[in-house]
Each structure stands twice: as C-alpha cells, then as structure tokens.
C-alpha cells in the first residue's frame, strides 16, 4: 500500500510523504470495513479493489485521513481530502467517528459533514448528504448500527437515527428515526417498522 499511496500523492501539488505506519493502519481498518459486508474477500482482493479505484478506495482514503486526524498530522490531511474529492467524488470530514463496516457504494456526490458519530455497518450510496442545518454549528448527527442510506438521501440536523434503519432513495430526514425503520418518501415521509 505504501507504493500505491506514494503514487497517489504524485497527483497532489507539493505533496508531503506519509509515514508507512499510518498507511498500514488505514489499510487494516479498510479490510475490517470491507469484510464486515463481504467476509469472503481476501486481503489481496481488497487491496486490488483499492488500487483499481473500486468502492473500497473511498473507504481507504477516509480511513487514512481519519488516522492522520487522530494522530495530529494536520499538515498531511488536506492532500488526502483532495484525493478523496478528486478520485472518488466524495467529501467526508476526517473528524467523523465511523465504526467498523463503513462502506461506500458508488460514492459520487457523497458528502458526510463534520462531527457525526456513526455506528457499525454503515453503508452509504451515491449522492447522499449527512449535514448540519447551519454552517459551522452543531454537534452532528448520531447514526446507530447497521444503517443504510440509498441514493440521493439526506440526514440534516443534529438527529438520532436508530439501529437497523433503511433510508430509501431521494428521502430527506429532518427528524429522529426509531430503530428498525424503513423510510421512503413519495409526497410525504413514510416510516414503517421492519
């Protein structure tokens, strides 16, 4: 992974090298994330998927930026942020706490704003937004375990989303959602217990 990250950094203007220990840590976290959903994928196959810009690259770049954030490597984070936007069309703030099993499906246009607490098994599709009602304020959202957001859905505010929630495509969430809910929107918001 060290050589791959070195290659990626050549695409960044005035890049700064990243210590191999941070790269390896991010890779290990990514393996855990991917194996949460796909337990039969071997490490080498996950590595191949990262290096061929499959869904796993976005997860890896987030994990790398998050590892740098947790280790106070502030001067190294902007280049990873740029790579995440440039290569994966995602903007994910590195101060988010996201549990194991984080997975991005076709991440183009995905935005996860700052200061969210997200549990295990979180899966997000393209065009989704997790954000605040106003810029610069708030504590972010609390999203529990095994939540899936389908394309172009949004969670906006300082909300609590329960365990095992499925948010259907093109749905905007502006209120707390209880555990085991399926949310869809066709004219009005529909919440069903699953």
mmCIF file of C-alpha atoms in Angstrom:
data_model
loop_
_atom_site.group_PDB
_atom_site.id
_atom_site.type_symbol
_atom_site.label_atom_id
_atom_site.label_comp_id
_atom_site.label_asym_id
_atom_site.label_seq_id
_atom_site.Cartn_x
_atom_site.Cartn_y
_atom_site.Cartn_z
ATOM 1 C CA UNK A 1 0.000 0.000 0.000
ATOM 2 C CA UNK A 2 2.954 2.295 0.621
ATOM 3 C CA UNK A 3 3.867 2.409 -3.087
ATOM 4 C CA UNK A 4 0.238 2.972 -4.071
ATOM 5 C CA UNK A 5 -0.126 5.930 -1.692
ATOM 6 C CA UNK A 6 3.182 7.296 -2.948
ATOM 7 C CA UNK A 7 1.780 7.098 -6.492
ATOM 8 C CA UNK A 8 -1.453 8.856 -5.426
ATOM 9 C CA UNK A 9 0.481 11.641 -3.765
ATOM 10 C CA UNK A 10 2.287 12.434 -7.028
ATOM 11 C CA UNK A 11 -1.072 13.813 -8.183
ATOM 12 C CA UNK A 12 -1.080 16.372 -5.351
ATOM 13 C CA UNK A 13 0.613 19.744 -5.737
ATOM 14 C CA UNK A 14 3.585 19.947 -3.329
ATOM 15 C CA UNK A 15 2.699 16.679 -1.612
ATOM 16 C CA UNK A 16 4.102 15.604 1.746
ATOM 17 C CA UNK A 17 5.114 11.998 2.395
ATOM 18 C CA UNK A 18 3.018 9.911 4.801
ATOM 19 C CA UNK A 19 4.609 7.517 7.271
ATOM 20 C CA UNK A 20 4.034 3.866 6.383
ATOM 21 C CA UNK A 21 2.561 3.124 9.834
ATOM 22 C CA UNK A 22 -0.414 5.403 9.079
ATOM 23 C CA UNK A 23 -0.910 3.828 5.664
ATOM 24 C CA UNK A 24 -0.820 0.313 7.103
ATOM 25 C CA UNK A 25 -3.225 1.250 9.891
ATOM 26 C CA UNK A 26 -5.692 2.677 7.345
ATOM 27 C CA UNK A 27 -5.407 -0.462 5.228
ATOM 28 C CA UNK A 28 -6.109 -2.733 8.218
ATOM 29 C CA UNK A 29 -9.183 -0.663 9.102
ATOM 30 C CA UNK A 30 -10.376 -0.861 5.500
ATOM 31 C CA UNK A 31 -10.025 -4.647 5.485
ATOM 32 C CA UNK A 32 -12.220 -4.781 8.600
ATOM 33 C CA UNK A 33 -14.757 -2.456 6.947
ATOM 34 C CA UNK A 34 -14.985 -4.474 3.751
ATOM 35 C CA UNK A 35 -15.028 -7.872 5.490
ATOM 36 C CA UNK A 36 -17.969 -6.699 7.619
ATOM 37 C CA UNK A 37 -20.119 -6.799 4.462
ATOM 38 C CA UNK A 38 -18.106 -9.252 2.355
ATOM 39 C CA UNK A 39 -16.472 -11.740 4.754
ATOM 40 C CA UNK A 40 -15.151 -13.967 1.956
ATOM 41 C CA UNK A 41 -12.968 -11.286 0.344
ATOM 42 C CA UNK A 42 -9.264 -11.901 0.959
ATOM 43 C CA UNK A 43 -6.868 -9.085 1.906
ATOM 44 C CA UNK A 44 -5.185 -9.203 -1.513
ATOM 45 C CA UNK A 45 -8.511 -8.863 -3.291
ATOM 46 C CA UNK A 46 -9.409 -5.879 -1.088
ATOM 47 C CA UNK A 47 -6.017 -4.354 -1.887
ATOM 48 C CA UNK A 48 -6.687 -4.875 -5.611
ATOM 49 C CA UNK A 49 -10.078 -3.212 -5.269
ATOM 50 C CA UNK A 50 -8.499 -0.203 -3.548
ATOM 51 C CA UNK A 51 -5.784 0.172 -6.175
ATOM 52 C CA UNK A 52 -8.243 -0.101 -9.097
ATOM 53 C CA UNK A 53 -10.484 2.660 -7.704
ATOM 54 C CA UNK A 54 -13.395 0.433 -6.794
ATOM 55 C CA UNK A 55 -15.738 1.377 -3.933
ATOM 56 C CA UNK A 56 -13.008 0.472 -1.458
ATOM 57 C CA UNK A 57 -10.726 3.376 -2.449
ATOM 58 C CA UNK A 58 -13.083 5.936 -0.883
ATOM 59 C CA UNK A 59 -13.231 3.924 2.331
ATOM 60 C CA UNK A 60 -9.433 3.618 2.416
ATOM 61 C CA UNK A 61 -8.865 7.346 1.835
ATOM 62 C CA UNK A 62 -11.357 8.225 4.578
ATOM 63 C CA UNK A 63 -9.628 5.812 6.969
ATOM 64 C CA UNK A 64 -6.220 7.258 6.075
ATOM 65 C CA UNK A 65 -7.399 10.830 6.667
ATOM 66 C CA UNK A 66 -9.073 9.774 9.915
ATOM 67 C CA UNK A 67 -5.875 8.046 11.129
ATOM 68 C CA UNK A 68 -3.928 11.222 10.342
ATOM 69 C CA UNK A 69 -6.556 13.282 12.193
ATOM 70 C CA UNK A 70 -6.355 11.077 15.279
ATOM 71 C CA UNK A 71 -2.556 11.333 15.254
ATOM 72 C CA UNK A 72 -2.489 15.149 14.950
ATOM 73 C CA UNK A 73 -0.969 15.060 11.462
ATOM 74 C CA UNK A 74 -2.912 18.159 10.399
ATOM 75 C CA UNK A 75 -0.467 19.167 7.659
ATOM 76 C CA UNK A 76 -0.977 15.819 5.875
ATOM 77 C CA UNK A 77 -4.788 15.773 5.870
ATOM 78 C CA UNK A 78 -5.505 18.326 3.092
ATOM 79 C CA UNK A 79 -3.847 16.200 0.418
ATOM 80 C CA UNK A 80 -5.938 13.158 1.372
ATOM 81 C CA UNK A 81 -9.063 15.340 1.396
ATOM 82 C CA UNK A 82 -8.161 16.487 -2.131
ATOM 83 C CA UNK A 83 -7.581 12.905 -3.317
ATOM 84 C CA UNK A 84 -10.909 11.761 -1.859
ATOM 85 C CA UNK A 85 -12.709 14.532 -3.744
ATOM 86 C CA UNK A 86 -10.718 14.182 -6.962
ATOM 87 C CA UNK A 87 -10.648 10.381 -7.295
ATOM 88 C CA UNK A 88 -13.898 9.364 -5.586
ATOM 89 C CA UNK A 89 -16.069 12.499 -5.816
ATOM 90 C CA UNK A 90 -16.684 12.276 -2.060
ATOM 91 C CA UNK A 91 -16.275 14.827 0.688
ATOM 92 C CA UNK A 92 -16.025 13.185 4.079
ATOM 93 C CA UNK A 93 -14.671 15.103 7.046
ATOM 94 C CA UNK A 94 -11.979 13.235 8.929
ATOM 95 C CA UNK A 95 -13.279 14.240 12.382
ATOM 96 C CA UNK A 96 -16.269 11.919 11.971
ATOM 97 C CA UNK A 97 -16.346 8.840 14.182
ATOM 98 C CA UNK A 98 -17.399 5.924 11.992
ATOM 99 C CA UNK A 99 -17.459 2.368 13.341
ATOM 100 C CA UNK A 100 -16.267 -0.772 11.583
ATOM 101 C CA UNK A 101 -18.146 -1.842 8.498
ATOM 102 C CA UNK A 102 -18.181 1.576 6.815
ATOM 103 C CA UNK A 103 -18.840 1.098 3.105
ATOM 104 C CA UNK A 104 -19.383 3.498 0.209
ATOM 105 C CA UNK A 105 -21.334 2.256 -2.823
ATOM 106 C CA UNK A 106 -20.678 4.335 -5.967
ATOM 107 C CA UNK A 107 -19.751 7.323 -3.819
ATOM 108 C CA UNK A 108 -20.004 10.070 -6.428
ATOM 109 C CA UNK A 109 -21.509 13.161 -4.848
ATOM 110 C CA UNK A 110 -21.473 11.769 -1.307
ATOM 111 C CA UNK A 111 -20.937 14.304 1.470
ATOM 112 C CA UNK A 112 -20.564 13.471 5.171
ATOM 113 C CA UNK A 113 -20.161 16.733 7.079
ATOM 114 C CA UNK A 114 -18.235 17.107 10.305
ATOM 115 C CA UNK A 115 -18.648 15.812 13.854
ATOM 116 C CA UNK A 116 -21.033 12.905 13.196
ATOM 117 C CA UNK A 117 -20.993 9.742 15.292
ATOM 118 C CA UNK A 118 -21.805 6.752 13.108
ATOM 119 C CA UNK A 119 -22.040 3.164 14.317
ATOM 120 C CA UNK A 120 -21.033 -0.183 12.819
ATOM 121 C CA UNK A 121 -22.138 -1.453 9.431
ATOM 122 C CA UNK A 122 -22.933 1.945 7.912
ATOM 123 C CA UNK A 123 -23.467 1.800 4.152
ATOM 124 C CA UNK A 124 -23.927 4.929 2.025
ATOM 125 C CA UNK A 125 -24.721 5.227 -1.691
ATOM 126 C CA UNK A 126 -24.056 7.960 -4.241
ATOM 127 C CA UNK A 127 -25.451 11.449 -3.919
ATOM 128 C CA UNK A 128 -26.128 11.207 -0.176
ATOM 129 C CA UNK A 129 -25.601 14.013 2.320
ATOM 130 C CA UNK A 130 -25.202 13.974 6.083
ATOM 131 C CA UNK A 131 -25.025 17.551 7.273
ATOM 132 C CA UNK A 132 -25.959 20.375 9.585
ATOM 133 C CA UNK A 133 -28.829 22.833 9.430
ATOM 134 C CA UNK A 134 -26.389 25.728 9.588
ATOM 135 C CA UNK A 135 -22.728 26.055 8.710
ATOM 136 C CA UNK A 136 -20.180 25.866 11.498
ATOM 137 C CA UNK A 137 -22.619 24.899 14.212
ATOM 138 C CA UNK A 138 -23.956 21.856 15.917
ATOM 139 C CA UNK A 139 -22.674 18.551 17.097
ATOM 140 C CA UNK A 140 -23.519 16.487 14.060
ATOM 141 C CA UNK A 141 -25.815 13.508 13.847
ATOM 142 C CA UNK A 142 -25.778 10.254 15.795
ATOM 143 C CA UNK A 143 -26.353 7.308 13.491
ATOM 144 C CA UNK A 144 -26.594 3.901 15.141
ATOM 145 C CA UNK A 145 -25.542 0.450 13.863
ATOM 146 C CA UNK A 146 -26.418 -1.114 10.505
ATOM 147 C CA UNK A 147 -27.916 1.934 8.822
ATOM 148 C CA UNK A 148 -28.126 2.107 5.022
ATOM 149 C CA UNK A 149 -28.688 5.287 3.022
ATOM 150 C CA UNK A 150 -29.756 4.768 -0.587
ATOM 151 C CA UNK A 151 -29.009 7.189 -3.434
ATOM 152 C CA UNK A 152 -29.692 10.890 -3.030
ATOM 153 C CA UNK A 153 -30.987 10.621 0.533
ATOM 154 C CA UNK A 154 -30.079 13.157 3.224
ATOM 155 C CA UNK A 155 -29.879 13.423 7.003
ATOM 156 C CA UNK A 156 -29.847 17.073 8.044
ATOM 157 C CA UNK A 157 -29.611 18.414 11.602
ATOM 158 C CA UNK A 158 -28.493 17.066 14.945
ATOM 159 C CA UNK A 159 -30.560 13.924 14.727
ATOM 160 C CA UNK A 160 -30.519 10.442 16.186
ATOM 161 C CA UNK A 161 -31.039 7.594 13.742
ATOM 162 C CA UNK A 162 -31.720 4.219 15.373
ATOM 163 C CA UNK A 163 -30.283 0.764 14.692
ATOM 164 C CA UNK A 164 -31.160 -1.179 11.530
ATOM 165 C CA UNK A 165 -32.639 1.770 9.656
ATOM 166 C CA UNK A 166 -33.003 1.793 5.878
ATOM 167 C CA UNK A 167 -33.385 5.206 4.258
ATOM 168 C CA UNK A 168 -34.849 4.940 0.762
ATOM 169 C CA UNK A 169 -33.601 6.884 -2.228
ATOM 170 C CA UNK A 170 -34.467 10.594 -2.558
ATOM 171 C CA UNK A 171 -35.553 10.843 1.087
ATOM 172 C CA UNK A 172 -34.729 13.777 3.348
ATOM 173 C CA UNK A 173 -34.594 13.072 7.091
ATOM 174 C CA UNK A 174 -35.069 16.073 9.404
ATOM 175 C CA UNK A 175 -36.446 14.234 12.474
ATOM 176 C CA UNK A 176 -35.155 11.456 14.725
ATOM 177 C CA UNK A 177 -35.843 7.936 13.421
ATOM 178 C CA UNK A 178 -36.506 4.933 15.712
ATOM 179 C CA UNK A 179 -34.805 1.529 15.461
ATOM 180 C CA UNK A 180 -35.829 -0.940 12.765
ATOM 181 C CA UNK A 181 -37.426 1.596 10.429
ATOM 182 C CA UNK A 182 -37.725 1.731 6.665
ATOM 183 C CA UNK A 183 -38.161 5.301 5.456
ATOM 184 C CA UNK A 184 -39.358 6.263 1.997
ATOM 185 C CA UNK A 185 -40.711 9.479 0.565
ATOM 186 C CA UNK A 186 -43.354 9.857 -2.115
ATOM 187 C CA UNK A 187 -45.089 13.114 -1.450
ATOM 188 C CA UNK A 188 -44.935 12.605 2.297
ATOM 189 C CA UNK A 189 -42.466 10.813 4.563
ATOM 190 C CA UNK A 190 -43.449 7.190 5.274
ATOM 191 C CA UNK A 191 -41.897 5.346 8.190
ATOM 192 C CA UNK A 192 -42.546 1.624 8.520
ATOM 193 C CA UNK A 193 -41.240 -0.755 11.162
ATOM 194 C CA UNK A 194 -39.285 -3.671 9.722
#
